[in-house]
Amino acid sequence: MRRIVRVHVRRSPIAVENLVSFARLVPVGWDDRARAAYGEVAGAARIPGRVVRVDRISCVVAAPDGERIARFVDLPAVGDWVALAEDPDDEQLVIAAIAPRWSALTRHDADRERVQVLAANVDVVMISAPGDRPSAARVERETVLGWESGAQPLVIVTKADVAAPGYVEELRARLVGVEVIETSAVSGLGVDAVEAALAPCRTAVMLGPSGAGKSTLINALLGEDRLATGAVRDDDRRGRHTTSSRELVVIPTGGVLIDTPGVRTLGLGSVEDGLDAAFADVVAIAAQCRFGDCAHHGEPGCAVEAAVASGELDSTRLENYRHLEAEIVGDGRVVDHVAAKAKREEDKRIQRQARSDRSGR
Ligand SMILES: Nc1nc2c(ncn2[C@@H]2O[C@H](COP(=O)(O)OP(=O)(O)O)[C@@H](O)[C@H]2O)c(=O)[nH]1
Ligand SMILES: [Mg+2]
Ligand SMILES: [Zn+2]
């Protein structure tokens, strides 16, 4: 006998109301994923919002009734979905809770010994690489942070009109699993490709050194000079502000973009997964090394050094991998070449001993 299970579809009046009143959150990314994240921290008398900018003691949030200033207890990050509550004392909004993040771009701040969240809930980490200041090593380093965030890194070579010849090709040949887009705010080249990477309800964060052309590119996407560009100016024209803090902006063709001021030091922190993803080719080759703990420093049967010798692996890429690996702080993955060498010599001594024991028997 078949049992019929009745499913009660509850038509909650609140849900219907939400569809209407939360419409203004859609441009900042209010989709099923955001709804689910908010659902984890939603409570009676709370409303959803997304953090647009964080200042010292307050932040700007996109709320169902537009942009509002909210106070916070726990420091939120730009891009966070939050549960907002009215503070009955002073009629201000307060961030009652921060929703769980599905991705977070972080940097390790060595000075203050903390991990700083640069942007939360991002889908794409756009790494702007100024074409006139080529540095594959810097881009590679930023792809490590990009992968580590849980989002997809995307390299955007800016200022193609004045770019060093061969830079784009070098990046395409060297990076693994990362698309490289060429753009110029002067000619308009590639702006459509950046737009295409930013579908509605997708969030991107723009990384890259100061002066890379990040704000100029975002203005091109916005179709207006909203963000201040170039050197620090005296004439702080109305409607403009310098990129002194991270800010989330809505792109008219869809998606949202978080602009960052050039962060001077992008400390890596514990980014083992990001490193492995950014250097998936090196990791795959290293799996072929004779010794499991091969440090790729003169060991016999080292597949990585063989790959460099044969030209399969770029030697500067390996150099940068070693450099970044050594910088990783945290869980002891930092390679101690001296200790590794001592261990290999001890292993060899044991092997020799075993051989002579056998032959002497
Ligand atoms: N030649 C050229 N200059 C650009 C381009 N994009 C930006 N710039 C210039 O680069 C400087 C820095 O740009 P800005 O957007 O402020 O860089 P940000 O610090 O990364 O936000 C400004 O003087 C821009 O005019 C470009 O595509 N081509
Ligand atoms: Mg800027
Ligand atoms: Zn090796």
Tab-separated table of C-alpha atoms and ligand atoms in Angstrom:
chain	number	residue	atom	x	y	z
A	1	MET	CA	0.000	0.000	0.000
A	2	ARG	CA	1.351	3.359	-0.925
A	3	ARG	CA	1.427	5.932	1.739
A	4	ILE	CA	0.598	9.364	0.636
A	5	VAL	CA	2.665	11.958	2.351
A	6	ARG	CA	1.041	15.314	2.462
A	7	VAL	CA	3.407	18.175	2.226
A	8	HIS	CA	2.127	21.305	3.811
A	9	VAL	CA	3.271	24.243	1.796
A	10	ARG	CA	3.198	27.052	4.236
A	11	ARG	CA	2.650	30.386	2.635
A	12	SER	CA	4.243	32.586	5.150
A	13	PRO	CA	3.005	36.158	4.907
A	14	ILE	CA	6.461	37.333	5.901
A	15	ALA	CA	8.055	35.596	2.935
A	16	VAL	CA	5.715	37.334	0.516
A	17	GLU	CA	6.319	40.630	2.203
A	18	ASN	CA	10.054	40.015	1.978
A	19	LEU	CA	9.862	39.521	-1.754
A	20	VAL	CA	8.459	42.988	-2.072
A	21	SER	CA	10.298	44.925	0.581
A	22	PHE	CA	13.706	43.341	-0.031
A	23	ALA	CA	13.619	44.186	-3.729
A	24	ARG	CA	16.139	46.944	-3.154
A	25	LEU	CA	18.649	44.354	-1.965
A	26	VAL	CA	18.618	42.498	-5.294
A	27	PRO	CA	21.122	44.819	-7.015
A	28	VAL	CA	23.585	44.221	-4.155
A	29	GLY	CA	23.274	40.462	-4.595
A	30	TRP	CA	20.195	39.302	-2.671
A	31	ASP	CA	19.746	35.794	-4.095
A	32	ASP	CA	19.010	32.324	-2.695
A	33	ARG	CA	22.536	31.991	-1.415
A	34	ALA	CA	22.379	35.317	0.424
A	35	ARG	CA	18.917	34.453	1.726
A	36	ALA	CA	20.205	31.151	3.100
A	37	ALA	CA	23.223	32.807	4.739
A	38	TYR	CA	21.004	35.463	6.268
A	39	GLY	CA	18.575	32.752	7.376
A	40	GLU	CA	21.277	31.442	9.707
A	41	VAL	CA	21.240	34.642	11.723
A	42	ALA	CA	17.780	36.009	11.019
A	43	GLY	CA	15.589	36.564	14.035
A	44	ALA	CA	12.451	38.322	15.051
A	45	ALA	CA	12.569	42.046	14.331
A	46	ARG	CA	15.741	41.672	12.302
A	47	ILE	CA	16.128	42.671	8.676
A	48	PRO	CA	18.811	41.737	6.148
A	49	GLY	CA	21.428	44.083	4.782
A	50	ARG	CA	24.791	44.053	3.051
A	51	VAL	CA	27.839	45.964	4.221
A	52	VAL	CA	28.868	48.559	1.651
A	53	ARG	CA	31.617	50.365	3.532
A	54	VAL	CA	33.250	50.054	6.936
A	55	ASP	CA	34.401	53.129	8.796
A	56	ARG	CA	35.990	53.390	12.210
A	57	ILE	CA	32.992	52.997	14.468
A	58	SER	CA	30.129	52.588	12.069
A	59	CYS	CA	29.465	51.225	8.624
A	60	VAL	CA	27.241	51.857	5.659
A	61	VAL	CA	24.823	49.066	4.833
A	62	ALA	CA	22.488	48.494	1.935
A	63	ALA	CA	19.220	47.957	3.797
A	64	PRO	CA	15.747	47.206	2.401
A	65	ASP	CA	14.948	50.922	2.525
A	66	GLY	CA	18.207	52.124	0.999
A	67	GLU	CA	21.642	52.922	2.373
A	68	ARG	CA	21.779	53.337	6.120
A	69	ILE	CA	24.435	53.849	8.736
A	70	ALA	CA	24.728	51.035	11.235
A	71	ARG	CA	26.765	50.509	14.354
A	72	PHE	CA	28.439	47.226	15.089
A	73	VAL	CA	29.984	45.223	17.898
A	74	ASP	CA	31.920	42.616	15.892
A	75	LEU	CA	33.888	44.185	13.042
A	76	PRO	CA	32.123	43.390	9.758
A	77	ALA	CA	33.796	43.299	6.339
A	78	VAL	CA	32.655	44.878	3.107
A	79	GLY	CA	30.400	42.343	1.377
A	80	ASP	CA	29.080	40.812	4.583
A	81	TRP	CA	25.410	39.907	4.786
A	82	VAL	CA	24.143	40.985	8.168
A	83	ALA	CA	21.061	40.904	10.354
A	84	LEU	CA	20.077	44.429	11.292
A	85	ALA	CA	18.078	45.525	14.294
A	86	GLU	CA	16.758	48.888	15.410
A	87	ASP	CA	18.430	50.189	18.511
A	88	PRO	CA	15.426	51.292	20.615
A	89	ASP	CA	17.528	53.849	22.510
A	90	ASP	CA	18.646	56.055	19.678
A	91	GLU	CA	16.655	54.829	16.679
A	92	GLN	CA	19.850	53.750	14.969
A	93	LEU	CA	20.514	50.530	13.152
A	94	VAL	CA	22.794	47.989	14.775
A	95	ILE	CA	24.376	44.929	13.207
A	96	ALA	CA	22.925	42.211	15.422
A	97	ALA	CA	24.788	39.386	13.668
A	98	ILE	CA	27.058	38.715	10.703
A	99	ALA	CA	25.865	35.895	8.414
A	100	PRO	CA	28.262	33.011	7.717
A	101	ARG	CA	30.570	33.891	4.792
A	102	TRP	CA	30.837	31.629	1.755
A	103	SER	CA	34.168	33.151	0.852
A	104	ALA	CA	36.516	35.725	2.284
A	105	LEU	CA	39.535	37.480	0.859
A	106	THR	CA	41.964	37.916	3.714
A	107	ARG	CA	45.424	39.201	4.344
A	108	HIS	CA	47.719	38.541	7.238
A	109	ASP	CA	48.578	41.746	9.030
A	110	ALA	CA	51.921	41.030	10.698
A	111	ASP	CA	52.077	44.377	12.498
A	112	ARG	CA	48.856	43.819	14.357
A	113	GLU	CA	49.108	40.027	14.363
A	114	ARG	CA	45.672	39.468	12.945
A	115	VAL	CA	43.937	38.293	9.836
A	116	GLN	CA	42.081	41.113	8.114
A	117	VAL	CA	39.087	40.355	5.941
A	118	LEU	CA	39.387	42.579	2.879
A	119	ALA	CA	36.110	41.430	1.313
A	120	ALA	CA	33.443	38.879	2.195
A	121	ASN	CA	31.159	36.731	0.061
A	122	VAL	CA	32.982	37.294	-3.200
A	123	ASP	CA	32.791	35.099	-6.298
A	124	VAL	CA	35.631	36.561	-8.307
A	125	VAL	CA	38.911	38.040	-7.154
A	126	MET	CA	39.977	40.394	-9.927
A	127	ILE	CA	43.706	40.872	-9.822
A	128	SER	CA	44.584	44.060	-11.621
A	129	ALA	CA	48.075	43.961	-13.035
A	130	PRO	CA	49.302	47.243	-14.494
A	131	GLY	CA	50.676	46.468	-17.948
A	132	ASP	CA	53.320	49.165	-17.664
A	133	ARG	CA	54.722	47.667	-14.436
A	134	PRO	CA	54.987	43.965	-15.230
A	135	SER	CA	55.504	41.630	-12.299
A	136	ALA	CA	54.438	38.028	-12.784
A	137	ALA	CA	55.615	37.260	-9.248
A	138	ARG	CA	53.250	39.817	-7.742
A	139	VAL	CA	50.334	38.526	-9.788
A	140	GLU	CA	51.166	34.972	-8.779
A	141	ARG	CA	51.218	35.984	-5.142
A	142	GLU	CA	47.786	37.568	-5.488
A	143	THR	CA	46.405	34.446	-7.173
A	144	VAL	CA	47.421	32.519	-4.027
A	145	LEU	CA	45.252	34.871	-1.951
A	146	GLY	CA	42.531	34.676	-4.598
A	147	TRP	CA	42.347	30.885	-4.520
A	148	GLU	CA	42.593	30.847	-0.741
A	149	SER	CA	39.509	33.076	-0.486
A	150	GLY	CA	37.312	30.390	-1.982
A	151	ALA	CA	36.519	32.554	-5.020
A	152	GLN	CA	37.812	32.316	-8.591
A	153	PRO	CA	40.825	34.495	-9.373
A	154	LEU	CA	40.776	36.451	-12.633
A	155	VAL	CA	43.749	38.465	-13.842
A	156	ILE	CA	43.056	41.808	-15.469
A	157	VAL	CA	46.027	43.392	-17.182
A	158	THR	CA	45.283	47.112	-17.158
A	159	LYS	CA	46.688	49.917	-19.307
A	160	ALA	CA	47.072	47.635	-22.337
A	161	ASP	CA	47.693	50.797	-24.366
A	162	VAL	CA	51.027	51.295	-22.617
A	163	ALA	CA	51.743	47.678	-21.620
A	164	ALA	CA	55.149	46.028	-21.842
A	165	PRO	CA	55.176	43.775	-24.907
A	166	GLY	CA	54.720	40.095	-24.149
A	167	TYR	CA	53.449	40.579	-20.589
A	168	VAL	CA	49.968	39.181	-21.229
A	169	GLU	CA	51.446	36.167	-23.029
A	170	GLU	CA	53.898	35.609	-20.169
A	171	LEU	CA	51.053	35.573	-17.630
A	172	ARG	CA	48.907	33.272	-19.771
A	173	ALA	CA	51.796	30.825	-20.143
A	174	ARG	CA	52.731	30.922	-16.500
A	175	LEU	CA	49.470	30.931	-14.538
A	176	VAL	CA	47.373	27.815	-14.093
A	177	GLY	CA	43.572	27.799	-14.097
A	178	VAL	CA	43.320	31.566	-14.252
A	179	GLU	CA	41.968	33.594	-17.147
A	180	VAL	CA	43.945	36.679	-18.185
A	181	ILE	CA	41.959	39.610	-19.600
A	182	GLU	CA	43.589	42.587	-21.280
A	183	THR	CA	41.989	45.976	-20.703
A	184	SER	CA	42.516	49.634	-21.418
A	185	ALA	CA	40.419	52.411	-20.027
A	186	VAL	CA	41.836	54.638	-22.781
A	187	SER	CA	40.678	52.521	-25.733
A	188	GLY	CA	37.880	50.677	-23.930
A	189	LEU	CA	39.499	47.339	-24.754
A	190	GLY	CA	38.316	44.443	-22.604
A	191	VAL	CA	35.791	46.371	-20.516
A	192	ASP	CA	33.056	44.121	-21.953
A	193	ALA	CA	35.025	41.025	-20.921
A	194	VAL	CA	35.189	42.319	-17.340
A	195	GLU	CA	31.441	43.015	-17.497
A	196	ALA	CA	30.848	39.455	-18.692
A	197	ALA	CA	32.684	38.103	-15.645
A	198	LEU	CA	30.245	39.994	-13.447
A	199	ALA	CA	26.793	38.521	-13.900
A	200	PRO	CA	23.935	39.805	-11.723
A	201	CYS	CA	24.202	38.692	-8.074
A	202	ARG	CA	27.896	37.995	-8.511
A	203	THR	CA	30.388	39.833	-6.365
A	204	ALA	CA	33.925	40.677	-7.378
A	205	VAL	CA	36.714	42.337	-5.462
A	206	MET	CA	39.421	44.300	-7.206
A	207	LEU	CA	42.950	43.705	-5.935
A	208	GLY	CA	46.153	45.234	-7.175
A	209	PRO	CA	48.749	47.871	-6.422
A	210	SER	CA	47.917	51.536	-6.071
A	211	GLY	CA	47.918	53.259	-9.439
A	212	ALA	CA	47.060	50.054	-11.334
A	213	GLY	CA	43.946	51.655	-12.777
A	214	LYS	CA	41.389	49.868	-10.595
A	215	SER	CA	39.200	52.888	-9.937
A	216	THR	CA	39.462	53.998	-13.574
A	217	LEU	CA	38.275	50.577	-14.718
A	218	ILE	CA	35.404	50.538	-12.231
A	219	ASN	CA	34.365	53.993	-13.439
A	220	ALA	CA	34.346	52.628	-16.995
A	221	LEU	CA	32.052	49.829	-15.808
A	222	LEU	CA	29.842	52.337	-13.996
A	223	GLY	CA	29.704	54.636	-16.992
A	224	GLU	CA	30.498	57.613	-14.769
A	225	ASP	CA	33.443	59.082	-12.866
A	226	ARG	CA	32.224	58.113	-9.437
A	227	LEU	CA	35.463	56.909	-7.891
A	228	ALA	CA	38.428	59.244	-7.603
A	229	THR	CA	41.390	58.241	-9.737
A	230	GLY	CA	45.012	59.162	-10.170
A	231	ALA	CA	47.223	60.921	-7.674
A	232	VAL	CA	45.744	62.473	-4.573
A	233	ARG	CA	44.098	65.682	-5.660
A	234	ASP	CA	43.393	68.911	-3.891
A	235	ASP	CA	40.152	69.543	-5.718
A	236	ASP	CA	38.004	66.948	-4.062
A	237	ARG	CA	35.246	67.323	-6.581
A	238	ARG	CA	31.717	66.724	-5.518
A	239	GLY	CA	30.404	63.214	-5.982
A	240	ARG	CA	33.921	61.837	-5.822
A	241	HIS	CA	35.928	60.454	-3.020
A	242	THR	CA	39.337	58.904	-2.840
A	243	THR	CA	39.648	55.169	-2.493
A	244	SER	CA	40.800	55.333	1.090
A	245	SER	CA	38.500	52.540	2.180
A	246	ARG	CA	37.005	49.512	0.541
A	247	GLU	CA	33.647	50.109	-0.998
A	248	LEU	CA	31.021	47.999	-2.675
A	249	VAL	CA	29.505	49.487	-5.824
A	250	VAL	CA	26.640	48.218	-7.971
A	251	ILE	CA	27.554	47.736	-11.639
A	252	PRO	CA	24.669	48.717	-13.982
A	253	THR	CA	25.112	45.616	-16.177
A	254	GLY	CA	24.896	43.400	-13.110
A	255	GLY	CA	26.964	42.273	-10.211
A	256	VAL	CA	28.752	44.260	-7.558
A	257	LEU	CA	32.375	45.219	-7.300
A	258	ILE	CA	34.443	45.950	-4.236
A	259	ASP	CA	37.204	48.469	-4.851
A	260	THR	CA	40.213	48.292	-2.574
A	261	PRO	CA	42.845	50.899	-1.993
A	262	GLY	CA	46.247	49.481	-2.924
A	263	VAL	CA	47.147	47.472	0.133
A	264	ARG	CA	50.836	47.913	0.746
A	265	THR	CA	51.607	44.526	2.198
A	266	LEU	CA	49.485	41.548	1.329
A	267	GLY	CA	50.683	39.194	4.041
A	268	LEU	CA	49.917	35.602	3.184
A	269	GLY	CA	49.082	33.968	6.511
A	270	SER	CA	48.188	30.264	6.412
A	271	VAL	CA	47.320	29.895	2.763
A	272	GLU	CA	48.414	26.318	2.039
A	273	ASP	CA	45.313	25.562	-0.047
A	274	GLY	CA	45.669	28.769	-2.026
A	275	LEU	CA	49.324	28.026	-2.703
A	276	ASP	CA	48.553	24.498	-3.878
A	277	ALA	CA	45.785	25.760	-6.168
A	278	ALA	CA	47.855	28.596	-7.632
A	279	PHE	CA	50.781	26.243	-8.221
A	280	ALA	CA	48.814	23.137	-9.199
A	281	ASP	CA	51.364	22.430	-11.941
A	282	VAL	CA	54.307	22.463	-9.509
A	283	VAL	CA	52.363	20.306	-7.028
A	284	ALA	CA	51.570	17.745	-9.758
A	285	ILE	CA	55.212	17.564	-10.865
A	286	ALA	CA	56.417	17.352	-7.253
A	287	ALA	CA	54.250	14.255	-6.778
A	288	GLN	CA	56.690	12.514	-9.147
A	289	CYS	CA	59.750	13.255	-6.986
A	290	ARG	CA	61.455	10.154	-5.616
A	291	PHE	CA	61.237	11.335	-2.000
A	292	GLY	CA	57.922	12.296	-0.504
A	293	ASP	CA	59.542	15.096	1.475
A	294	CYS	CA	61.624	16.321	-1.460
A	295	ALA	CA	62.527	19.986	-1.004
A	296	HIS	CA	63.539	20.234	-4.693
A	297	HIS	CA	67.027	21.287	-3.682
A	298	GLY	CA	69.435	18.827	-5.263
A	299	GLU	CA	67.782	15.606	-4.117
A	300	PRO	CA	68.229	12.621	-6.433
A	301	GLY	CA	65.160	11.889	-8.527
A	302	CYS	CA	63.706	15.372	-8.136
A	303	ALA	CA	61.038	15.735	-10.823
A	304	VAL	CA	60.650	19.473	-10.208
A	305	GLU	CA	64.278	20.258	-10.950
A	306	ALA	CA	64.131	17.921	-13.945
A	307	ALA	CA	61.099	19.880	-15.219
A	308	VAL	CA	63.016	23.146	-14.902
A	309	ALA	CA	66.019	21.623	-16.715
A	310	SER	CA	63.816	20.416	-19.573
A	311	GLY	CA	62.081	23.781	-19.831
A	312	GLU	CA	58.698	22.344	-18.852
A	313	LEU	CA	58.629	24.517	-15.717
A	314	ASP	CA	59.640	28.178	-15.627
A	315	SER	CA	62.538	28.555	-13.178
A	316	THR	CA	61.309	31.934	-11.948
A	317	ARG	CA	57.925	30.369	-11.206
A	318	LEU	CA	59.595	27.686	-9.098
A	319	GLU	CA	61.647	30.373	-7.376
A	320	ASN	CA	58.503	32.325	-6.539
A	321	TYR	CA	56.767	29.165	-5.313
A	322	ARG	CA	59.649	28.529	-2.910
A	323	HIS	CA	59.619	32.140	-1.823
A	324	LEU	CA	55.867	32.140	-1.104
A	325	GLU	CA	55.990	28.741	0.566
A	326	ALA	CA	58.708	29.973	2.915
A	327	GLU	CA	56.570	32.983	3.778
A	328	ILE	CA	53.545	30.997	4.824
A	329	VAL	CA	53.066	31.303	8.534
A	330	GLY	CA	51.118	28.996	10.701
A	331	ASP	CA	50.986	25.289	10.691
A	332	GLY	CA	54.559	24.209	10.188
A	333	ARG	CA	54.426	23.824	6.406
A	334	VAL	CA	57.285	26.280	6.250
A	335	VAL	CA	60.052	24.284	4.665
A	336	ASP	CA	63.159	24.055	6.757
A	337	HIS	CA	65.777	23.198	4.148
A	338	VAL	CA	68.505	22.592	6.712
A	339	ALA	CA	66.378	20.168	8.732
A	340	ALA	CA	65.194	18.460	5.533
A	341	LYS	CA	68.799	17.972	4.358
A	342	ALA	CA	69.858	16.573	7.740
A	343	LYS	CA	66.956	14.119	7.617
A	344	ARG	CA	67.911	12.951	4.113
A	345	GLU	CA	71.496	12.386	5.194
A	346	GLU	CA	70.293	10.391	8.173
A	347	ASP	CA	68.047	8.309	5.855
A	348	LYS	CA	71.005	7.663	3.534
A	349	ARG	CA	73.183	6.635	6.463
A	350	ILE	CA	70.529	4.144	7.576
A	351	GLN	CA	70.250	2.795	4.010
A	352	ARG	CA	74.033	2.376	3.759
A	353	GLN	CA	74.072	0.677	7.116
A	354	ALA	CA	71.297	-1.682	6.042
A	355	ARG	CA	73.152	-2.511	2.792
A	356	SER	CA	76.422	-3.267	4.541
A	357	ASP	CA	74.589	-5.351	7.147
A	358	ARG	CA	73.017	-7.423	4.370
A	359	SER	CA	76.250	-7.865	2.376
A	360	GLY	CA	78.177	-8.686	5.547
A	361	ARG	CA	75.801	-11.466	6.478
B	1	LIG	N1	47.440	54.830	-20.205
B	1	LIG	C1	46.505	54.435	-19.349
B	1	LIG	N2	46.410	55.009	-18.140
B	1	LIG	C2	45.460	54.569	-17.273
B	1	LIG	C3	44.569	53.518	-17.627
B	1	LIG	N3	43.772	53.289	-16.574
B	1	LIG	C4	44.140	54.150	-15.610
B	1	LIG	N4	45.159	54.935	-16.016
B	1	LIG	C5	45.828	55.991	-15.230
B	1	LIG	O1	46.506	55.400	-14.136
B	1	LIG	C6	46.441	56.247	-12.984
B	1	LIG	C7	45.935	55.477	-11.782
B	1	LIG	O2	44.597	55.083	-11.998
B	1	LIG	P1	43.604	54.707	-10.795
B	1	LIG	O3	42.355	54.201	-11.423
B	1	LIG	O4	43.470	55.821	-9.838
B	1	LIG	O5	44.391	53.526	-10.102
B	1	LIG	P2	44.039	52.750	-8.734
B	1	LIG	O6	44.953	53.309	-7.693
B	1	LIG	O7	44.379	51.324	-9.031
B	1	LIG	O8	42.613	52.936	-8.431
B	1	LIG	C8	45.566	57.409	-13.371
B	1	LIG	O9	46.379	58.510	-13.669
B	1	LIG	C9	44.821	56.920	-14.615
B	1	LIG	O10	44.500	57.956	-15.484
B	1	LIG	C10	44.679	52.946	-18.946
B	1	LIG	O11	43.946	52.022	-19.362
B	1	LIG	N5	45.668	53.429	-19.757
B	2	MG	MG	41.674	53.573	-6.651
B	3	ZN	ZN	61.711	17.383	-5.857
